[in-house]
Short mmCIF file of C-alpha atoms and ligand atoms in Angstrom, two decimals:
data_model
loop_
_atom_site.label_atom_id
_atom_site.label_comp_id
_atom_site.label_asym_id
_atom_site.label_seq_id
_atom_site.Cartn_x
_atom_site.Cartn_y
_atom_site.Cartn_z
CA MET A 1017 10.03 5.78 -19.44
CA THR A 1018 7.51 7.42 -21.52
CA MET A 1019 4.61 8.41 -20.02
CA PRO A 1020 1.62 5.30 -19.49
CA ALA A 1021 -0.80 7.06 -22.21
CA GLU A 1022 -3.10 3.81 -22.43
CA LEU A 1023 -2.66 3.33 -18.73
CA PHE A 1024 -6.36 3.32 -17.92
CA PRO A 1025 -8.20 0.58 -19.51
CA TRP A 1026 -10.43 0.60 -16.32
CA ALA A 1027 -10.51 4.49 -15.73
CA PRO A 1028 -13.61 5.87 -13.73
CA GLY A 1029 -16.52 5.88 -15.80
CA ARG A 1030 -19.56 7.44 -14.21
CA GLU A 1031 -18.51 9.96 -11.66
CA GLY A 1032 -15.72 8.04 -10.49
CA TYR A 1033 -17.09 4.41 -10.44
CA TYR A 1034 -15.38 1.48 -11.43
CA GLY A 1035 -18.54 -0.80 -11.83
CA ASP A 1036 -20.07 -0.82 -9.01
CA PHE A 1037 -17.43 0.92 -6.58
CA GLY A 1038 -16.36 4.14 -6.10
CA GLY A 1039 -17.59 7.60 -6.21
CA ALA A 1040 -17.13 10.22 -3.80
CA PHE A 1041 -19.72 10.66 -0.88
CA VAL A 1042 -18.24 13.06 1.34
CA PRO A 1043 -19.84 15.97 2.62
CA GLU A 1044 -21.12 19.10 0.49
CA MET A 1045 -18.72 21.15 1.66
CA LEU A 1046 -15.77 19.25 0.45
CA HIS A 1047 -17.41 19.03 -3.37
CA GLU A 1048 -15.53 21.96 -4.38
CA THR A 1049 -12.20 21.17 -3.17
CA LEU A 1050 -12.52 17.60 -4.98
CA ALA A 1051 -13.55 18.87 -8.13
CA GLU A 1052 -10.42 21.15 -7.66
CA LEU A 1053 -8.26 18.59 -7.03
CA ARG A 1054 -9.66 16.41 -10.14
CA ALA A 1055 -9.44 19.16 -12.60
CA ALA A 1056 -5.24 19.46 -10.93
CA PHE A 1057 -5.01 15.56 -11.65
CA ASP A 1058 -6.26 15.83 -14.91
CA ASN A 1059 -4.68 18.69 -16.11
CA ALA A 1060 -1.34 17.00 -14.76
CA ARG A 1061 -1.44 13.86 -16.33
CA ARG A 1062 -2.37 15.05 -19.96
CA ASP A 1063 0.83 17.01 -19.86
CA PRO A 1064 3.99 14.72 -20.81
CA ALA A 1065 6.22 16.78 -19.00
CA PHE A 1066 4.62 16.03 -15.31
CA TRP A 1067 5.12 12.30 -15.65
CA LYS A 1068 8.74 13.21 -16.51
CA SER A 1069 9.47 15.18 -13.73
CA TYR A 1070 7.53 12.42 -11.62
CA VAL A 1071 9.89 9.75 -13.20
CA GLU A 1072 13.08 12.38 -12.98
CA VAL A 1073 12.20 12.91 -8.96
CA MET A 1074 11.87 8.97 -8.52
CA SER A 1075 15.15 8.07 -10.09
CA THR A 1076 17.06 11.11 -8.66
CA TYR A 1077 15.49 10.78 -5.19
CA ALA A 1078 13.98 7.65 -4.40
CA GLY A 1079 16.11 5.18 -6.12
CA ARG A 1080 13.70 4.04 -9.01
CA PRO A 1081 14.06 2.04 -11.05
CA THR A 1082 13.95 -0.78 -8.52
CA PRO A 1083 15.31 -4.06 -10.03
CA VAL A 1084 13.73 -7.13 -10.39
CA THR A 1085 15.90 -9.85 -9.04
CA TYR A 1086 15.41 -13.96 -9.74
CA CYS A 1087 15.27 -15.91 -6.96
CA ASP A 1088 16.94 -19.24 -7.82
CA ASN A 1089 17.39 -20.95 -4.41
CA LEU A 1090 13.63 -20.40 -3.76
CA THR A 1091 13.01 -21.52 -7.33
CA ARG A 1092 14.76 -25.10 -6.59
CA ARG A 1093 13.09 -25.55 -3.34
CA PHE A 1094 9.78 -25.46 -4.44
CA GLY A 1095 10.86 -27.51 -8.13
CA GLY A 1096 8.10 -25.53 -10.01
CA ALA A 1097 7.58 -21.80 -12.10
CA ARG A 1098 10.93 -19.76 -11.99
CA ILE A 1099 10.16 -17.35 -9.01
CA TYR A 1100 11.17 -13.39 -9.76
CA VAL A 1101 10.45 -10.82 -7.42
CA LYS A 1102 9.90 -7.06 -7.52
CA ARG A 1103 12.11 -5.02 -5.01
CA GLU A 1104 9.78 -2.02 -4.18
CA ASP A 1105 11.61 -2.25 -0.60
CA LEU A 1106 14.60 -0.51 -2.26
CA ASN A 1107 12.80 2.75 -2.21
CA HIS A 1108 13.39 5.46 0.20
CA THR A 1109 12.21 4.99 3.36
CA GLY A 1110 11.60 0.96 2.33
CA ALA A 1111 8.23 0.84 0.80
CA HIS A 1112 6.27 1.98 -2.55
CA LYS A 1113 4.53 4.36 -0.48
CA ALA A 1114 7.18 7.01 -1.83
CA ASN A 1115 6.08 6.74 -5.28
CA ASN A 1116 2.52 8.00 -4.12
CA VAL A 1117 3.60 10.62 -1.47
CA MET A 1118 6.15 12.21 -3.93
CA GLY A 1119 3.73 11.88 -7.10
CA GLN A 1120 1.29 14.08 -4.86
CA GLY A 1121 3.69 15.84 -3.75
CA LEU A 1122 4.11 17.62 -7.06
CA LEU A 1123 0.49 18.01 -7.94
CA VAL A 1124 0.55 19.53 -4.64
CA GLN A 1125 3.64 22.04 -5.75
CA ARG A 1126 1.47 22.55 -9.35
CA MET A 1127 -1.76 23.51 -7.21
CA GLY A 1128 0.42 26.05 -5.37
CA LYS A 1129 -0.68 24.91 -1.98
CA PRO A 1130 1.84 25.26 0.95
CA ARG A 1131 0.55 22.54 3.36
CA VAL A 1132 -0.01 18.43 3.42
CA ILE A 1133 -1.81 16.52 5.71
CA ALA A 1134 -2.15 13.12 6.29
CA GLU A 1135 -3.50 10.12 8.45
CA THR A 1136 -1.09 7.35 9.26
CA GLY A 1137 -2.08 4.18 11.25
CA ALA A 1138 1.34 1.69 11.44
CA GLY A 1139 3.10 5.41 10.80
CA GLN A 1140 4.18 4.15 7.37
CA HIS A 1141 2.42 6.25 5.41
CA GLY A 1142 2.72 9.61 7.76
CA VAL A 1143 6.98 8.91 7.80
CA ALA A 1144 6.41 8.65 3.50
CA THR A 1145 4.52 12.08 3.85
CA ALA A 1146 7.21 13.86 6.05
CA THR A 1147 9.90 12.91 3.86
CA MET A 1148 8.16 14.50 0.86
CA ALA A 1149 7.46 17.77 2.89
CA ALA A 1150 10.65 18.00 3.94
CA ARG A 1151 12.10 17.85 0.53
CA LEU A 1152 9.30 19.80 -1.10
CA GLY A 1153 9.56 22.88 1.83
CA LEU A 1154 5.57 22.23 2.80
CA ALA A 1155 4.02 22.42 5.95
CA CYS A 1156 2.99 18.75 7.24
CA THR A 1157 0.40 17.46 10.04
CA ILE A 1158 -0.21 13.86 10.53
CA TYR A 1159 -3.50 12.61 12.35
CA MET A 1160 -2.22 9.59 14.06
CA GLY A 1161 -4.58 7.74 16.72
CA GLU A 1162 -3.74 8.00 20.21
CA GLU A 1163 -3.50 4.15 20.53
CA ASP A 1164 -1.55 4.14 17.47
CA ILE A 1165 1.18 6.55 18.59
CA ALA A 1166 1.99 4.16 21.53
CA ARG A 1167 2.35 1.05 19.85
CA GLN A 1168 4.67 2.91 16.93
CA ARG A 1169 6.57 5.02 18.80
CA PRO A 1170 10.06 4.61 16.25
CA ASN A 1171 7.55 6.39 13.71
CA VAL A 1172 6.19 9.00 15.33
CA PHE A 1173 10.09 9.61 15.87
CA TRP A 1174 11.02 10.21 12.64
CA MET A 1175 8.14 11.70 11.79
CA GLU A 1176 8.85 14.76 14.43
CA GLN A 1177 12.38 14.82 13.47
CA LEU A 1178 11.60 15.32 9.98
CA GLY A 1179 9.63 18.40 11.10
CA ALA A 1180 5.83 17.40 10.67
CA ASP A 1181 3.34 18.26 13.50
CA VAL A 1182 1.99 14.34 14.85
CA VAL A 1183 -1.33 15.44 16.35
CA ALA A 1184 -3.04 12.48 18.65
CA VAL A 1185 -6.57 11.48 17.58
CA THR A 1186 -8.28 10.77 20.65
CA ASP A 1187 -11.96 10.27 19.28
CA GLY A 1188 -13.29 6.65 19.35
CA THR A 1189 -10.93 3.63 19.44
CA ARG A 1190 -8.00 5.98 18.94
CA THR A 1191 -7.23 4.27 15.77
CA LEU A 1192 -6.67 4.57 11.79
CA LYS A 1193 -10.46 5.15 11.09
CA ASP A 1194 -10.39 8.18 13.95
CA ALA A 1195 -7.41 9.78 12.67
CA ILE A 1196 -8.97 9.45 8.98
CA ASN A 1197 -12.11 11.51 10.55
CA ALA A 1198 -10.20 14.00 12.16
CA CYS A 1199 -7.91 14.50 9.06
CA LEU A 1200 -11.31 15.02 7.07
CA ARG A 1201 -12.40 17.71 9.67
CA ASP A 1202 -9.32 19.82 8.88
CA TRP A 1203 -9.42 19.74 5.29
CA ALA A 1204 -12.96 20.83 5.46
CA GLU A 1205 -11.93 23.79 7.44
CA SER A 1206 -8.30 24.40 5.41
CA MET A 1207 -8.94 23.44 2.08
CA ALA A 1208 -7.85 26.91 0.51
CA ASP A 1209 -3.93 26.01 1.59
CA THR A 1210 -3.88 22.60 2.16
CA HIS A 1211 -3.70 18.96 0.51
CA TYR A 1212 -4.92 15.86 1.90
CA VAL A 1213 -2.21 12.98 0.82
CA LEU A 1214 -4.45 10.11 0.70
CA GLY A 1215 -1.96 7.08 1.59
CA THR A 1216 -4.05 4.07 -0.68
CA VAL A 1217 -6.23 3.38 -3.48
CA CYS A 1218 -9.41 3.91 -1.31
CA GLY A 1219 -11.69 7.12 -0.38
CA PRO A 1220 -13.46 9.32 -2.72
CA HIS A 1221 -12.48 9.90 -6.52
CA PRO A 1222 -10.39 11.50 -7.65
CA PHE A 1223 -8.04 9.35 -5.34
CA PRO A 1224 -8.45 5.53 -6.29
CA GLN A 1225 -7.48 7.09 -9.81
CA MET A 1226 -4.46 8.94 -8.80
CA VAL A 1227 -2.72 6.59 -6.48
CA THR A 1228 -2.94 3.70 -9.01
CA TYR A 1229 -1.79 6.08 -11.38
CA PHE A 1230 1.64 6.83 -9.62
CA GLN A 1231 1.46 3.73 -8.23
CA SER A 1232 1.60 2.29 -12.19
CA ILE A 1233 5.62 2.92 -12.38
CA ILE A 1234 6.01 -0.39 -10.66
CA GLY A 1235 3.80 -2.20 -13.38
CA HIS A 1236 5.28 -0.87 -16.22
CA GLU A 1237 8.58 -1.06 -15.32
CA ALA A 1238 8.40 -5.00 -13.67
CA ARG A 1239 6.91 -5.34 -17.64
CA THR A 1240 9.89 -4.54 -19.36
CA GLN A 1241 12.08 -6.18 -16.87
CA MET A 1242 10.33 -9.26 -17.14
CA LEU A 1243 10.28 -9.12 -20.54
CA ASP A 1244 14.27 -8.40 -20.99
CA ALA A 1245 14.90 -10.89 -18.03
CA THR A 1246 13.25 -13.74 -19.55
CA GLY A 1247 11.87 -12.96 -23.21
CA GLU A 1248 8.24 -13.27 -22.36
CA LEU A 1249 5.56 -11.97 -19.55
CA PRO A 1250 5.20 -14.04 -16.04
CA ARG A 1251 2.46 -16.29 -15.92
CA ARG A 1252 1.30 -14.62 -12.56
CA VAL A 1253 1.92 -11.48 -10.59
CA TYR A 1254 1.51 -12.06 -6.56
CA ALA A 1255 0.66 -9.00 -4.44
CA CYS A 1256 -0.85 -8.44 -0.63
CA VAL A 1257 -3.52 -6.11 -0.72
CA GLY A 1258 -4.34 -3.78 2.35
CA GLY A 1259 -5.87 -0.73 0.82
CA GLY A 1260 -4.29 -1.78 -2.40
CA SER A 1261 -2.37 0.67 -3.67
CA ASN A 1262 0.93 -1.60 -4.08
CA ALA A 1263 -1.32 -4.44 -5.95
CA SER A 1264 -3.08 -1.48 -8.12
CA GLY A 1265 0.49 -0.17 -9.32
CA VAL A 1266 2.13 -3.64 -10.11
CA PHE A 1267 -1.11 -5.13 -11.57
CA ALA A 1268 -1.09 -2.03 -13.83
CA GLY A 1269 1.38 -3.00 -16.02
CA PHE A 1270 0.04 -6.22 -16.99
CA LEU A 1271 -4.19 -5.32 -16.61
CA ASP A 1272 -4.16 -5.84 -20.99
CA ASP A 1273 -1.96 -8.92 -20.91
CA LEU A 1274 -4.78 -11.37 -20.02
CA SER A 1275 -2.19 -14.48 -20.31
CA VAL A 1276 -1.18 -12.84 -17.13
CA GLU A 1277 -2.99 -14.31 -13.73
CA LEU A 1278 -3.14 -11.19 -11.08
CA VAL A 1279 -3.18 -12.78 -7.49
CA GLY A 1280 -4.03 -10.25 -4.81
CA VAL A 1281 -3.48 -11.52 -1.24
CA GLU A 1282 -5.19 -10.55 1.95
CA ALA A 1283 -4.21 -11.00 5.52
CA GLY A 1284 -5.77 -14.30 6.75
CA GLY A 1285 -4.99 -13.10 10.44
CA LYS A 1286 -5.58 -16.12 12.76
CA GLY A 1287 -7.53 -17.95 10.34
CA ILE A 1288 -10.87 -16.82 8.11
CA ASP A 1289 -13.25 -19.06 10.51
CA SER A 1290 -11.63 -17.07 13.88
CA GLY A 1291 -13.13 -13.61 12.38
CA LYS A 1292 -9.47 -12.39 13.32
CA HIS A 1293 -8.72 -11.23 9.98
CA THR A 1294 -9.14 -8.97 7.39
CA ALA A 1295 -10.25 -11.04 4.23
CA ARG A 1296 -12.68 -8.79 2.53
CA LEU A 1297 -12.64 -10.56 -0.76
CA ALA A 1298 -10.79 -13.89 -0.58
CA GLY A 1299 -12.86 -14.69 2.64
CA GLY A 1300 -16.17 -14.27 0.82
CA LYS A 1301 -16.99 -12.17 3.99
CA GLY A 1302 -16.95 -8.88 2.96
CA ARG A 1303 -20.41 -7.05 2.07
CA PRO A 1304 -20.31 -3.88 -0.48
CA GLY A 1305 -20.97 -0.66 1.70
CA VAL A 1306 -20.14 2.95 1.63
CA ALA A 1307 -17.44 4.48 4.13
CA GLN A 1308 -14.95 7.33 4.75
CA GLY A 1309 -16.05 8.56 1.08
CA TYR A 1310 -16.63 5.81 -1.38
CA LYS A 1311 -18.85 2.41 -1.68
CA SER A 1312 -16.56 -0.52 -1.91
CA VAL A 1313 -16.47 -4.06 -0.06
CA PHE A 1314 -16.10 -3.67 3.66
CA LEU A 1315 -16.17 -5.92 6.99
CA GLN A 1316 -19.43 -5.32 8.28
CA ASN A 1317 -22.19 -7.38 10.01
CA GLU A 1318 -25.72 -7.46 8.32
CA GLU A 1319 -26.62 -3.99 10.51
CA GLY A 1320 -23.92 -2.36 8.16
CA LEU A 1321 -21.43 -1.57 11.13
CA MET A 1322 -18.25 -1.90 10.50
CA GLN A 1323 -16.08 -5.18 12.20
CA ASP A 1324 -13.00 -4.76 13.83
CA THR A 1325 -10.06 -5.97 11.67
CA TYR A 1326 -6.84 -7.60 12.62
CA SER A 1327 -3.24 -8.71 11.13
CA VAL A 1328 -0.09 -9.56 12.13
CA ALA A 1329 0.90 -7.17 9.14
CA ALA A 1330 -0.26 -3.57 10.45
CA GLY A 1331 -0.61 -1.91 7.20
CA LEU A 1332 -3.01 -4.46 6.08
CA ASP A 1333 -5.31 -4.31 8.75
CA TYR A 1334 -8.22 -2.29 7.51
CA ILE A 1335 -11.82 -2.25 6.51
CA GLY A 1336 -11.78 -0.81 3.33
CA ILE A 1337 -10.04 -2.49 -0.25
CA GLY A 1338 -10.12 0.13 -3.44
CA PRO A 1339 -13.06 0.29 -5.54
CA MET A 1340 -10.57 -0.77 -8.47
CA LEU A 1341 -9.72 -4.04 -7.34
CA ALA A 1342 -13.36 -4.93 -5.94
CA ASP A 1343 -14.49 -4.66 -9.20
CA LEU A 1344 -11.51 -6.35 -10.79
CA HIS A 1345 -12.70 -9.09 -8.21
CA GLN A 1346 -16.01 -9.08 -9.61
CA ARG A 1347 -15.28 -9.36 -12.97
CA GLY A 1348 -12.95 -11.95 -12.21
CA ARG A 1349 -9.77 -9.71 -13.42
CA VAL A 1350 -8.15 -10.52 -10.17
CA ARG A 1351 -7.93 -13.64 -8.02
CA PHE A 1352 -8.01 -13.29 -4.35
CA GLU A 1353 -6.01 -15.30 -1.74
CA SER A 1354 -5.27 -15.06 1.96
CA ALA A 1355 -2.57 -16.18 4.15
CA THR A 1356 -2.71 -16.55 8.23
CA ASP A 1357 -0.01 -15.08 10.29
CA SER A 1358 2.10 -18.28 11.12
CA GLU A 1359 1.99 -18.96 6.90
CA VAL A 1360 3.37 -15.27 6.81
CA VAL A 1361 6.30 -15.87 9.54
CA GLU A 1362 7.29 -19.08 7.60
CA ALA A 1363 7.67 -17.63 4.37
CA LEU A 1364 9.47 -14.87 5.81
CA ARG A 1365 11.79 -17.15 7.26
CA LEU A 1366 12.27 -18.99 4.52
CA THR A 1367 12.79 -16.23 2.38
CA MET A 1368 15.42 -14.38 4.23
CA ARG A 1369 17.56 -17.55 4.78
CA SER A 1370 17.23 -18.91 0.91
CA GLU A 1371 17.58 -15.09 -1.12
CA GLY A 1372 18.99 -12.74 1.94
CA LEU A 1373 15.99 -10.58 1.14
CA ILE A 1374 13.94 -9.33 4.47
CA PRO A 1375 10.40 -8.38 3.15
CA ALA A 1376 7.99 -6.72 5.17
CA LEU A 1377 5.22 -8.79 7.21
CA GLU A 1378 2.97 -7.31 4.74
CA SER A 1379 5.00 -8.18 1.56
CA ALA A 1380 5.12 -11.65 3.09
CA HIS A 1381 1.56 -12.39 2.51
CA ALA A 1382 2.14 -12.33 -1.44
CA PHE A 1383 5.34 -14.36 -1.27
CA VAL A 1384 3.08 -17.23 0.86
CA ALA A 1385 0.67 -17.44 -2.45
CA ALA A 1386 3.49 -17.69 -4.66
CA PHE A 1387 5.06 -20.47 -2.81
CA ARG A 1388 1.65 -22.34 -2.22
CA GLU A 1389 1.23 -22.28 -6.14
CA ALA A 1390 4.83 -22.41 -7.76
CA PRO A 1391 5.56 -26.41 -7.21
CA SER A 1392 2.01 -27.00 -9.19
CA LEU A 1393 3.28 -24.61 -12.43
CA SER A 1394 5.87 -25.66 -15.04
CA SER A 1395 9.42 -24.22 -15.34
CA ALA A 1396 8.52 -22.81 -18.26
CA ASP A 1397 6.66 -20.35 -15.92
CA ALA A 1398 7.57 -17.47 -14.43
CA VAL A 1399 5.95 -16.09 -11.32
CA LEU A 1400 6.50 -12.20 -10.21
CA VAL A 1401 6.01 -11.75 -6.63
CA ASN A 1402 5.70 -7.45 -5.60
CA GLN A 1403 8.14 -7.03 -2.67
CA SER A 1404 6.08 -3.71 -1.77
CA GLY A 1405 8.39 -2.99 1.57
CA ARG A 1406 10.96 -4.17 3.29
CA GLY A 1407 10.95 -6.01 7.10
CA ASP A 1408 13.32 -3.71 9.14
CA LYS A 1409 10.28 -2.01 10.65
CA ASP A 1410 8.83 -4.88 11.98
CA ILE A 1411 11.67 -6.24 14.10
CA PHE A 1412 9.94 -6.09 17.62
CA THR A 1413 6.79 -8.15 15.81
CA VAL A 1414 9.06 -10.56 13.79
CA ALA A 1415 11.63 -11.06 17.01
CA ASP A 1416 8.37 -11.81 19.04
CA ALA A 1417 6.89 -14.14 16.70
CA LEU A 1418 10.09 -16.03 16.59
CA GLY A 1419 10.71 -15.63 20.34
CA ASP A 1420 14.00 -14.84 19.92
CA GLU A 1421 15.58 -14.40 23.56
CA GLY A 1422 18.67 -12.51 22.86
CA TRP A 1423 16.30 -9.62 21.64
CA LYS A 1424 13.95 -9.71 24.72
CA ASP A 1425 17.41 -9.51 26.32
CA PHE A 1426 17.97 -6.33 25.02
CA ILE A 1427 14.53 -4.71 25.27
CA ARG A 1428 15.01 -5.69 28.95
CA ARG A 1429 18.58 -4.11 29.20
CA LYS A 1430 17.25 -0.86 27.73
CA ALA A 1431 14.31 -0.38 29.58
CA ALA A 1432 16.50 -1.11 32.67
CA SER A 1433 18.71 1.65 31.21
CA TYR A 1434 15.98 3.81 31.46
CA GLU A 1435 15.09 3.19 35.00
CA ARG A 1436 18.16 3.87 36.81
C1 PLP B 308 1.19 0.09 4.03
C2 PLP B 308 2.12 -0.88 3.21
C3 PLP B 308 1.00 -2.25 2.37
C4 PLP B 308 -0.33 -2.07 2.43
O1 PLP B 308 -0.63 -0.90 1.43
P1 PLP B 308 -1.77 -0.97 0.23
O2 PLP B 308 -2.27 0.27 -0.27
O3 PLP B 308 -2.61 -2.27 0.19
O4 PLP B 308 -0.46 -1.27 -0.60
C5 PLP B 308 1.58 -2.79 2.18
N1 PLP B 308 2.95 -3.28 2.20
C6 PLP B 308 3.88 -2.18 2.80
C7 PLP B 308 5.45 -2.70 2.63
C8 PLP B 308 3.11 -1.38 3.18
O5 PLP B 308 4.22 -0.40 4.31
#
């Protein structure tokens, strides 16, 4: 793949702003580090050899290009648009997160820094960062809320086996936002030799731009693959939206194609009216604000206090949304929908049974919207669903949701074996 020169039709303008959103709201002492990062990233993306080395690493280490799969059984079931799936689940570590961490790893090597830090909620970004650090020979510290460590033991196990130092954060609610603050504190003291591997298209400029740049490999591959497979562009592209990196990545390939409708799907949780959800844009409940280093749309009350978010999919459970997506929503280029937990479990079950695919709970949100809309399109239309990751990690949650007795029995026996 050649370097995506025309990559940023919506590149940030004034100081990293996308329309009204973005920017860099950080303590004075981080200004210089962010300036250094901006310079290194600008220099790298103007160098064709850098993109080439990135594509090379992704093809020899991470499994790219990932295929696009035509789903005939699902298509026949819904009787409308032909359904295609972009297979980000086939990346090393099982999700699109590999694209971002390997890209930032190559940049860290260029900057000559020997250490990386990252924050993680559910642990997927921590595991991806730890694989990258092991591969590139970097020291690695992962900040994780004490509460999340207790809930996500399997990922903590793999991070430690991969050689990362996992630090339990005991402040506040002991979850993701406290881990982000701890990570920023570390960075403020260690920036001379340390890079902060931010996990999604949020945070201060240049992170939203840089993470989109690496994730755009999804969209550039998918555009070519859809043209090869169908001779035309898809009518709609669906992606789930947590912070927004897999969506930004796949949308980036189609942003200039105005005939392609882009649909972001947020976590509807137990329903928008229940208050237990993460629908910042689809629900119309989000408000503009500044948090964690950037201006975007957040779920907050009238006093600006951040609200608790909820989703069955841990990766979508985050208050903020990437500033580019907030802008693309405001400009009407991306439509936002939401999917509830129960719709998600149903779509997951159907996808497994019909196609033998096992999407992550996050990705299953995108399938819900595609299934809802496919019947009203014609068989002349193709739609593309981004399967951001694989579902193996969700076995505890999905087995509970489906009430699988054999699984409960297995867990009970396992627990008992430790008590003997
Ligand atoms: C982390 C994760 C997400 C959410 O992150 P985005 O930045 O919104 O892409 C979605 N799907 C999977 C499989 C994930 O692991």
